[in-house]
mmCIF file with all atom_site columns, C-alpha atoms and ligand atoms in Angstrom:
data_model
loop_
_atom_site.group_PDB
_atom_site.id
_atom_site.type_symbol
_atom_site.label_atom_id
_atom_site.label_alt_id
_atom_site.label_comp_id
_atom_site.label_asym_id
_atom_site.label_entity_id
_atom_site.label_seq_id
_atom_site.pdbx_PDB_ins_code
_atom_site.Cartn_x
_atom_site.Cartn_y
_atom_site.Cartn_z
_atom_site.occupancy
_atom_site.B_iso_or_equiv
_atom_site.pdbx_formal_charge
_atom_site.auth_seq_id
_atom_site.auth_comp_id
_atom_site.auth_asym_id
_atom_site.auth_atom_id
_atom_site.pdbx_PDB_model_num
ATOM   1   C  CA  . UNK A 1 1   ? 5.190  -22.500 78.289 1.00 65.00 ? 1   UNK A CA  1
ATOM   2   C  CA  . UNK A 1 2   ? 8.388  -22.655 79.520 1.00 71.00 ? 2   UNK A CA  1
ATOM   3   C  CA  . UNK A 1 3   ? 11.998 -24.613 79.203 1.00 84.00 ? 3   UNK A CA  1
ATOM   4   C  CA  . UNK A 1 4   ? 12.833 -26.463 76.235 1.00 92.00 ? 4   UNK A CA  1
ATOM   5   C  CA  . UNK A 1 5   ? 9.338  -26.568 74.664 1.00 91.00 ? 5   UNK A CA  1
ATOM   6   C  CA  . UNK A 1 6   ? 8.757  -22.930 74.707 1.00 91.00 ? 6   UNK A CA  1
ATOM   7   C  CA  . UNK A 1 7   ? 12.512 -21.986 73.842 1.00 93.00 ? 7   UNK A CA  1
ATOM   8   C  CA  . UNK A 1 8   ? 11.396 -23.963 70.717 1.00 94.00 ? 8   UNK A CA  1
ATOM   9   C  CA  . UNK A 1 9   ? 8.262  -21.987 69.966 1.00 94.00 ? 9   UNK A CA  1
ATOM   10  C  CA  . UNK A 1 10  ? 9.424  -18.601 70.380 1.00 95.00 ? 10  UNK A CA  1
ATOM   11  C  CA  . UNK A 1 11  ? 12.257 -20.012 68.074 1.00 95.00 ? 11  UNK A CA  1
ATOM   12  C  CA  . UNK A 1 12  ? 9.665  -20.919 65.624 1.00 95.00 ? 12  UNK A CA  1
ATOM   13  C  CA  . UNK A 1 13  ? 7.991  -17.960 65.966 1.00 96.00 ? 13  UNK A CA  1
ATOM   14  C  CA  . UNK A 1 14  ? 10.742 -16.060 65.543 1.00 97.00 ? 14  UNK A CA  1
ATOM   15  C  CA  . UNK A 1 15  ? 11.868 -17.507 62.309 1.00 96.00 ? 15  UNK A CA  1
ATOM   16  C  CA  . UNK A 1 16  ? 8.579  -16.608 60.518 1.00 96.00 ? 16  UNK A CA  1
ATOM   17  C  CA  . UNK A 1 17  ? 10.106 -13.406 60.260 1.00 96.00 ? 17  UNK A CA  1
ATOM   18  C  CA  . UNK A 1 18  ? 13.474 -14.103 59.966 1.00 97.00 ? 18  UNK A CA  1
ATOM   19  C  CA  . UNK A 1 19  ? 13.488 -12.511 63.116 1.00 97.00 ? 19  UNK A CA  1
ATOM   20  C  CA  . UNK A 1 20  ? 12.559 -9.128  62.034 1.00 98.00 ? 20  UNK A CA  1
ATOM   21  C  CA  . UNK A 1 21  ? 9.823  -6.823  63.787 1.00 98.00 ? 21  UNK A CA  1
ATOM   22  C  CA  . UNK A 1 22  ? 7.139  -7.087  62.264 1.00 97.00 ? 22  UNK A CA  1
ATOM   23  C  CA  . UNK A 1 23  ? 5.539  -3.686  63.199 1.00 97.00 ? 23  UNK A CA  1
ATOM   24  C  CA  . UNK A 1 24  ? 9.374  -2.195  61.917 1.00 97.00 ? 24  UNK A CA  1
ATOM   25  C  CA  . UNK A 1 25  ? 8.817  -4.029  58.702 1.00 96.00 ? 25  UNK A CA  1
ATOM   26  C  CA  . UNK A 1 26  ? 5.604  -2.345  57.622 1.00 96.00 ? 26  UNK A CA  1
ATOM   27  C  CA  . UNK A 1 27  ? 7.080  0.653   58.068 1.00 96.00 ? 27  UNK A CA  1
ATOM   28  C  CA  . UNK A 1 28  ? 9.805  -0.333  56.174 1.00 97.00 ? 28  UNK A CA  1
ATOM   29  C  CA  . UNK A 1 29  ? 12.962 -0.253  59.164 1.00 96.00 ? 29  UNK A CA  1
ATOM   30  C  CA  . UNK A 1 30  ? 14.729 -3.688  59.597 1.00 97.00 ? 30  UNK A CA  1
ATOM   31  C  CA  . UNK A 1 31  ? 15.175 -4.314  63.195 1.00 97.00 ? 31  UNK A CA  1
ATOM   32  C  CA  . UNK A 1 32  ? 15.784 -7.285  64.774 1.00 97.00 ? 32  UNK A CA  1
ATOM   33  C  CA  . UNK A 1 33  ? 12.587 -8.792  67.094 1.00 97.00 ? 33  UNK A CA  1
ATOM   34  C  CA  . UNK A 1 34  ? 13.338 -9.231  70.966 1.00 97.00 ? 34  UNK A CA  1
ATOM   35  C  CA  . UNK A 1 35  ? 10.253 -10.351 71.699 1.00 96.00 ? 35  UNK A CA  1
ATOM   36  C  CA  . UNK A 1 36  ? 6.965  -12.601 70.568 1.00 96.00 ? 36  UNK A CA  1
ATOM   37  C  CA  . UNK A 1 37  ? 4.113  -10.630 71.271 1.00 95.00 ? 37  UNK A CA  1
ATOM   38  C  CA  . UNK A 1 38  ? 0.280  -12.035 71.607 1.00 94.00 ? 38  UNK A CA  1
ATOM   39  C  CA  . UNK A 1 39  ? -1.894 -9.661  69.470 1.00 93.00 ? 39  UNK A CA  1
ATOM   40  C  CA  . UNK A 1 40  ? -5.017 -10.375 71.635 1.00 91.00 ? 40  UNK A CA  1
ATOM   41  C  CA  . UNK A 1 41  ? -2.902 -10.997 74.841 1.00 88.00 ? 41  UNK A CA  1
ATOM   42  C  CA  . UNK A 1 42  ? -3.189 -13.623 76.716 1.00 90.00 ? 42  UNK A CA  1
ATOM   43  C  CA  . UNK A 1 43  ? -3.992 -11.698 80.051 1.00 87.00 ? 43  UNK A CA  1
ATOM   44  C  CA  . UNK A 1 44  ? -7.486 -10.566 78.221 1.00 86.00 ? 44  UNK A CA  1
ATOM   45  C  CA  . UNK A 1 45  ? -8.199 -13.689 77.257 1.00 93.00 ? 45  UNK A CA  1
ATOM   46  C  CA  . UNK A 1 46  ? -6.077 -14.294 73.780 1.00 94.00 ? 46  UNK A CA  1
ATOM   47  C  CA  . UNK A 1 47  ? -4.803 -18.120 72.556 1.00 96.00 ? 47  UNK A CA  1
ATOM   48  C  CA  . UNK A 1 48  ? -1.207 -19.043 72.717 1.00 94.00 ? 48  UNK A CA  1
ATOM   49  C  CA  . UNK A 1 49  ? -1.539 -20.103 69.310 1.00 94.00 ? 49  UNK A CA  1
ATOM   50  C  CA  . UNK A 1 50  ? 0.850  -19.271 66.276 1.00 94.00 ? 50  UNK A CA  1
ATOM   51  C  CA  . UNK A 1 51  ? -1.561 -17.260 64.572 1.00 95.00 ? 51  UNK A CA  1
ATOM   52  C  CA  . UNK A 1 52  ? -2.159 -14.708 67.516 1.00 96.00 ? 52  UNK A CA  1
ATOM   53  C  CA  . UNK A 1 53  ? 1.579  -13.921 67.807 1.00 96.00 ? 53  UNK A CA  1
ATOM   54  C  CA  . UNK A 1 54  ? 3.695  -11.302 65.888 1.00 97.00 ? 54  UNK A CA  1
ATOM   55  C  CA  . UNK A 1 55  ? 7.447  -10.401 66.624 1.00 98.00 ? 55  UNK A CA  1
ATOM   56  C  CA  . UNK A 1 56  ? 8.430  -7.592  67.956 1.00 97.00 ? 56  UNK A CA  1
ATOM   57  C  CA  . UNK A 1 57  ? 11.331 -5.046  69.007 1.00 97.00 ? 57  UNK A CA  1
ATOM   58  C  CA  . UNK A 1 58  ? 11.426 -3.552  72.580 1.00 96.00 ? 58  UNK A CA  1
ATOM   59  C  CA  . UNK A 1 59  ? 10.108 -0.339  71.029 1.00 95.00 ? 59  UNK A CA  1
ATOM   60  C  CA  . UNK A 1 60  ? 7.291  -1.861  69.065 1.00 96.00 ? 60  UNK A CA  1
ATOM   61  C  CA  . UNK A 1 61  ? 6.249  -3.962  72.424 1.00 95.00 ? 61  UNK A CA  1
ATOM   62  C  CA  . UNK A 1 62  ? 6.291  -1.228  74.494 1.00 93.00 ? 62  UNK A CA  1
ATOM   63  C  CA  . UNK A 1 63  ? 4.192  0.313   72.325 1.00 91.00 ? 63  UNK A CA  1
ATOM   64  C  CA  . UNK A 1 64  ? 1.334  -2.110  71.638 1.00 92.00 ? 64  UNK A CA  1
ATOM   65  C  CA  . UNK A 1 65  ? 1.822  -3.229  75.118 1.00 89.00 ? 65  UNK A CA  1
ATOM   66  C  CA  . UNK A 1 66  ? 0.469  0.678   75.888 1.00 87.00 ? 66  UNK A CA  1
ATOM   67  C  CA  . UNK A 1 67  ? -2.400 0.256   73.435 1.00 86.00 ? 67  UNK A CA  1
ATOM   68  C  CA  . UNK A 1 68  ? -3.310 -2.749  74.705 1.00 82.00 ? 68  UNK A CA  1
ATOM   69  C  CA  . UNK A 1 69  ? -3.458 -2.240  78.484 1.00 79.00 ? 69  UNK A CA  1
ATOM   70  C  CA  . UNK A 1 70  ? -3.500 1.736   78.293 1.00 72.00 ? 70  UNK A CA  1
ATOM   71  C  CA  . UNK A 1 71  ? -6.909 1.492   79.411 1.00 53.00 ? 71  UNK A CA  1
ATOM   72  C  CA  . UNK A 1 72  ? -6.086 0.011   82.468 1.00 50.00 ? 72  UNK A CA  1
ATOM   73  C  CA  . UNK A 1 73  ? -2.499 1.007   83.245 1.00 48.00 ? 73  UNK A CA  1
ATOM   74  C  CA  . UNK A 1 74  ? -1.534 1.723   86.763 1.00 54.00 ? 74  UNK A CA  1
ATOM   75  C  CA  . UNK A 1 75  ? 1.832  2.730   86.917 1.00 61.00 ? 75  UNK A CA  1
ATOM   76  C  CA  . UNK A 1 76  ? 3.631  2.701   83.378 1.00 70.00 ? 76  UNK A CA  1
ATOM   77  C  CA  . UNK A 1 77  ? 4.736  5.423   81.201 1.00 74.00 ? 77  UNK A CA  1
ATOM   78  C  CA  . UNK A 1 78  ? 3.268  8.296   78.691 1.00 74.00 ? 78  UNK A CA  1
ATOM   79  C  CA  . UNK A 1 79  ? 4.192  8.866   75.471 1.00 75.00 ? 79  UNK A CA  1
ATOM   80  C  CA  . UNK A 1 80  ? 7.413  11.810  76.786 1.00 78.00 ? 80  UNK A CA  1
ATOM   81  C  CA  . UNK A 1 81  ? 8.933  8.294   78.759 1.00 77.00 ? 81  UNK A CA  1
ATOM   82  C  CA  . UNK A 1 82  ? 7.843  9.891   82.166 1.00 77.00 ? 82  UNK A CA  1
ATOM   83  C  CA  . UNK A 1 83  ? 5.776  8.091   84.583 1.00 78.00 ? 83  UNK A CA  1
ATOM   84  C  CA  . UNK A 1 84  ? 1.327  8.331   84.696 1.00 76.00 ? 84  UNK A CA  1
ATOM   85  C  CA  . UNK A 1 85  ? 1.477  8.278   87.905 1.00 76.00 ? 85  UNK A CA  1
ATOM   86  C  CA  . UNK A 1 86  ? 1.360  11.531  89.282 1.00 74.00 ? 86  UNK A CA  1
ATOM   87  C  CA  . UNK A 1 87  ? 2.697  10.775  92.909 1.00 76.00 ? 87  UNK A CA  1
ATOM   88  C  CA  . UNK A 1 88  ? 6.033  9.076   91.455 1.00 75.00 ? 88  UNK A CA  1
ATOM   89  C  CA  . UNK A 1 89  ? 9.268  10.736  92.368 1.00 76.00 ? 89  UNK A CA  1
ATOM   90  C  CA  . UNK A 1 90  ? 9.766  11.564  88.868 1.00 79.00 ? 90  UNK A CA  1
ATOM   91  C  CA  . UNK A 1 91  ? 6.415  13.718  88.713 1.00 78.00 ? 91  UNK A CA  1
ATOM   92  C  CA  . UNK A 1 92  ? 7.028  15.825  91.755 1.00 74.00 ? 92  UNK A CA  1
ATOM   93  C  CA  . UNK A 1 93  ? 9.714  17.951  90.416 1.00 65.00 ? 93  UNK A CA  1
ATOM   94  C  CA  . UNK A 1 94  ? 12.080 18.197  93.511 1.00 54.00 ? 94  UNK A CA  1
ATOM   95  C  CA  . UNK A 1 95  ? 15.145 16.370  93.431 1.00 53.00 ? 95  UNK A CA  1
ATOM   96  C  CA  . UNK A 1 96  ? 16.040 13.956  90.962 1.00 51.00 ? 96  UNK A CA  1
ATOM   97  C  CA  . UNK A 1 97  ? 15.709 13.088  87.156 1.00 53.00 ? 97  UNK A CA  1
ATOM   98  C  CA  . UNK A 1 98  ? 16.208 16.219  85.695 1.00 57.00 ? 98  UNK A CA  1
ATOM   99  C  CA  . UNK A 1 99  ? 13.632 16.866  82.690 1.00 60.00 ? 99  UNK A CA  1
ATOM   100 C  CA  . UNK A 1 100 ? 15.037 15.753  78.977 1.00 61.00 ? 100 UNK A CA  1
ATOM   101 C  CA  . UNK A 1 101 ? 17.526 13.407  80.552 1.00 57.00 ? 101 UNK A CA  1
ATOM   102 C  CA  . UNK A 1 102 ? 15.754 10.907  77.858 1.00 57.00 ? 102 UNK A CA  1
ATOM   103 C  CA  . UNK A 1 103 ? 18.323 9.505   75.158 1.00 57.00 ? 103 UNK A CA  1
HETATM 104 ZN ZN1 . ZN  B 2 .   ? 9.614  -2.689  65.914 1.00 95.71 ? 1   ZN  B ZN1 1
#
């Protein structure tokens, strides 16, 4: 959905938290959701319904996002930050990002 209408429903959305992760919240950290997230997504066949969303930080995303399509992933990035694939510039150790640079 897009313009108005779905500016609306993510606000919606949003607000059933307060705008809180909810993934954060469980664990008991208060951090502020960036993004509405579809628990079955919609690319595998989930509803764009209320009830199959959850809010979410960028961390918390990126996470499930993993879980949900690790299966599958082409491209993407393991659990140290660095890319899967093997052939990326970051994997082949010459020039470059040097190791650790993560924040
Ligand atoms: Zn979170």
């Amino acid at each position: 959905m897009r313009g108005r209408a779905g500016q609306d429903q993510r606000k919606r959305r949003l607000a059933r938290t307060d705008g809180l992760c909810e993934r954060c919240e469980e664990k008991g950290f208060t951090v502020f959701a960036t993004v509405v997230d579809h628990i079955d997504p919609l690319a595998l066949g989930g509803s764009d319904d209320d009830s199959n969303t959850r809010n979410l930080c960028d961390d918390c995303h990126r996470d499930v996002t993993a879980e949900q399509f690790g299966h599958q992933a082409v491209g993407g990035c393991g659990a140290d930050g660095l890319p899967l694939d093997p052939s990326h510039p970051w994997n082949r150790g010459a020039s470059g990002t040097p190791q650790g640079s993560k924040v």
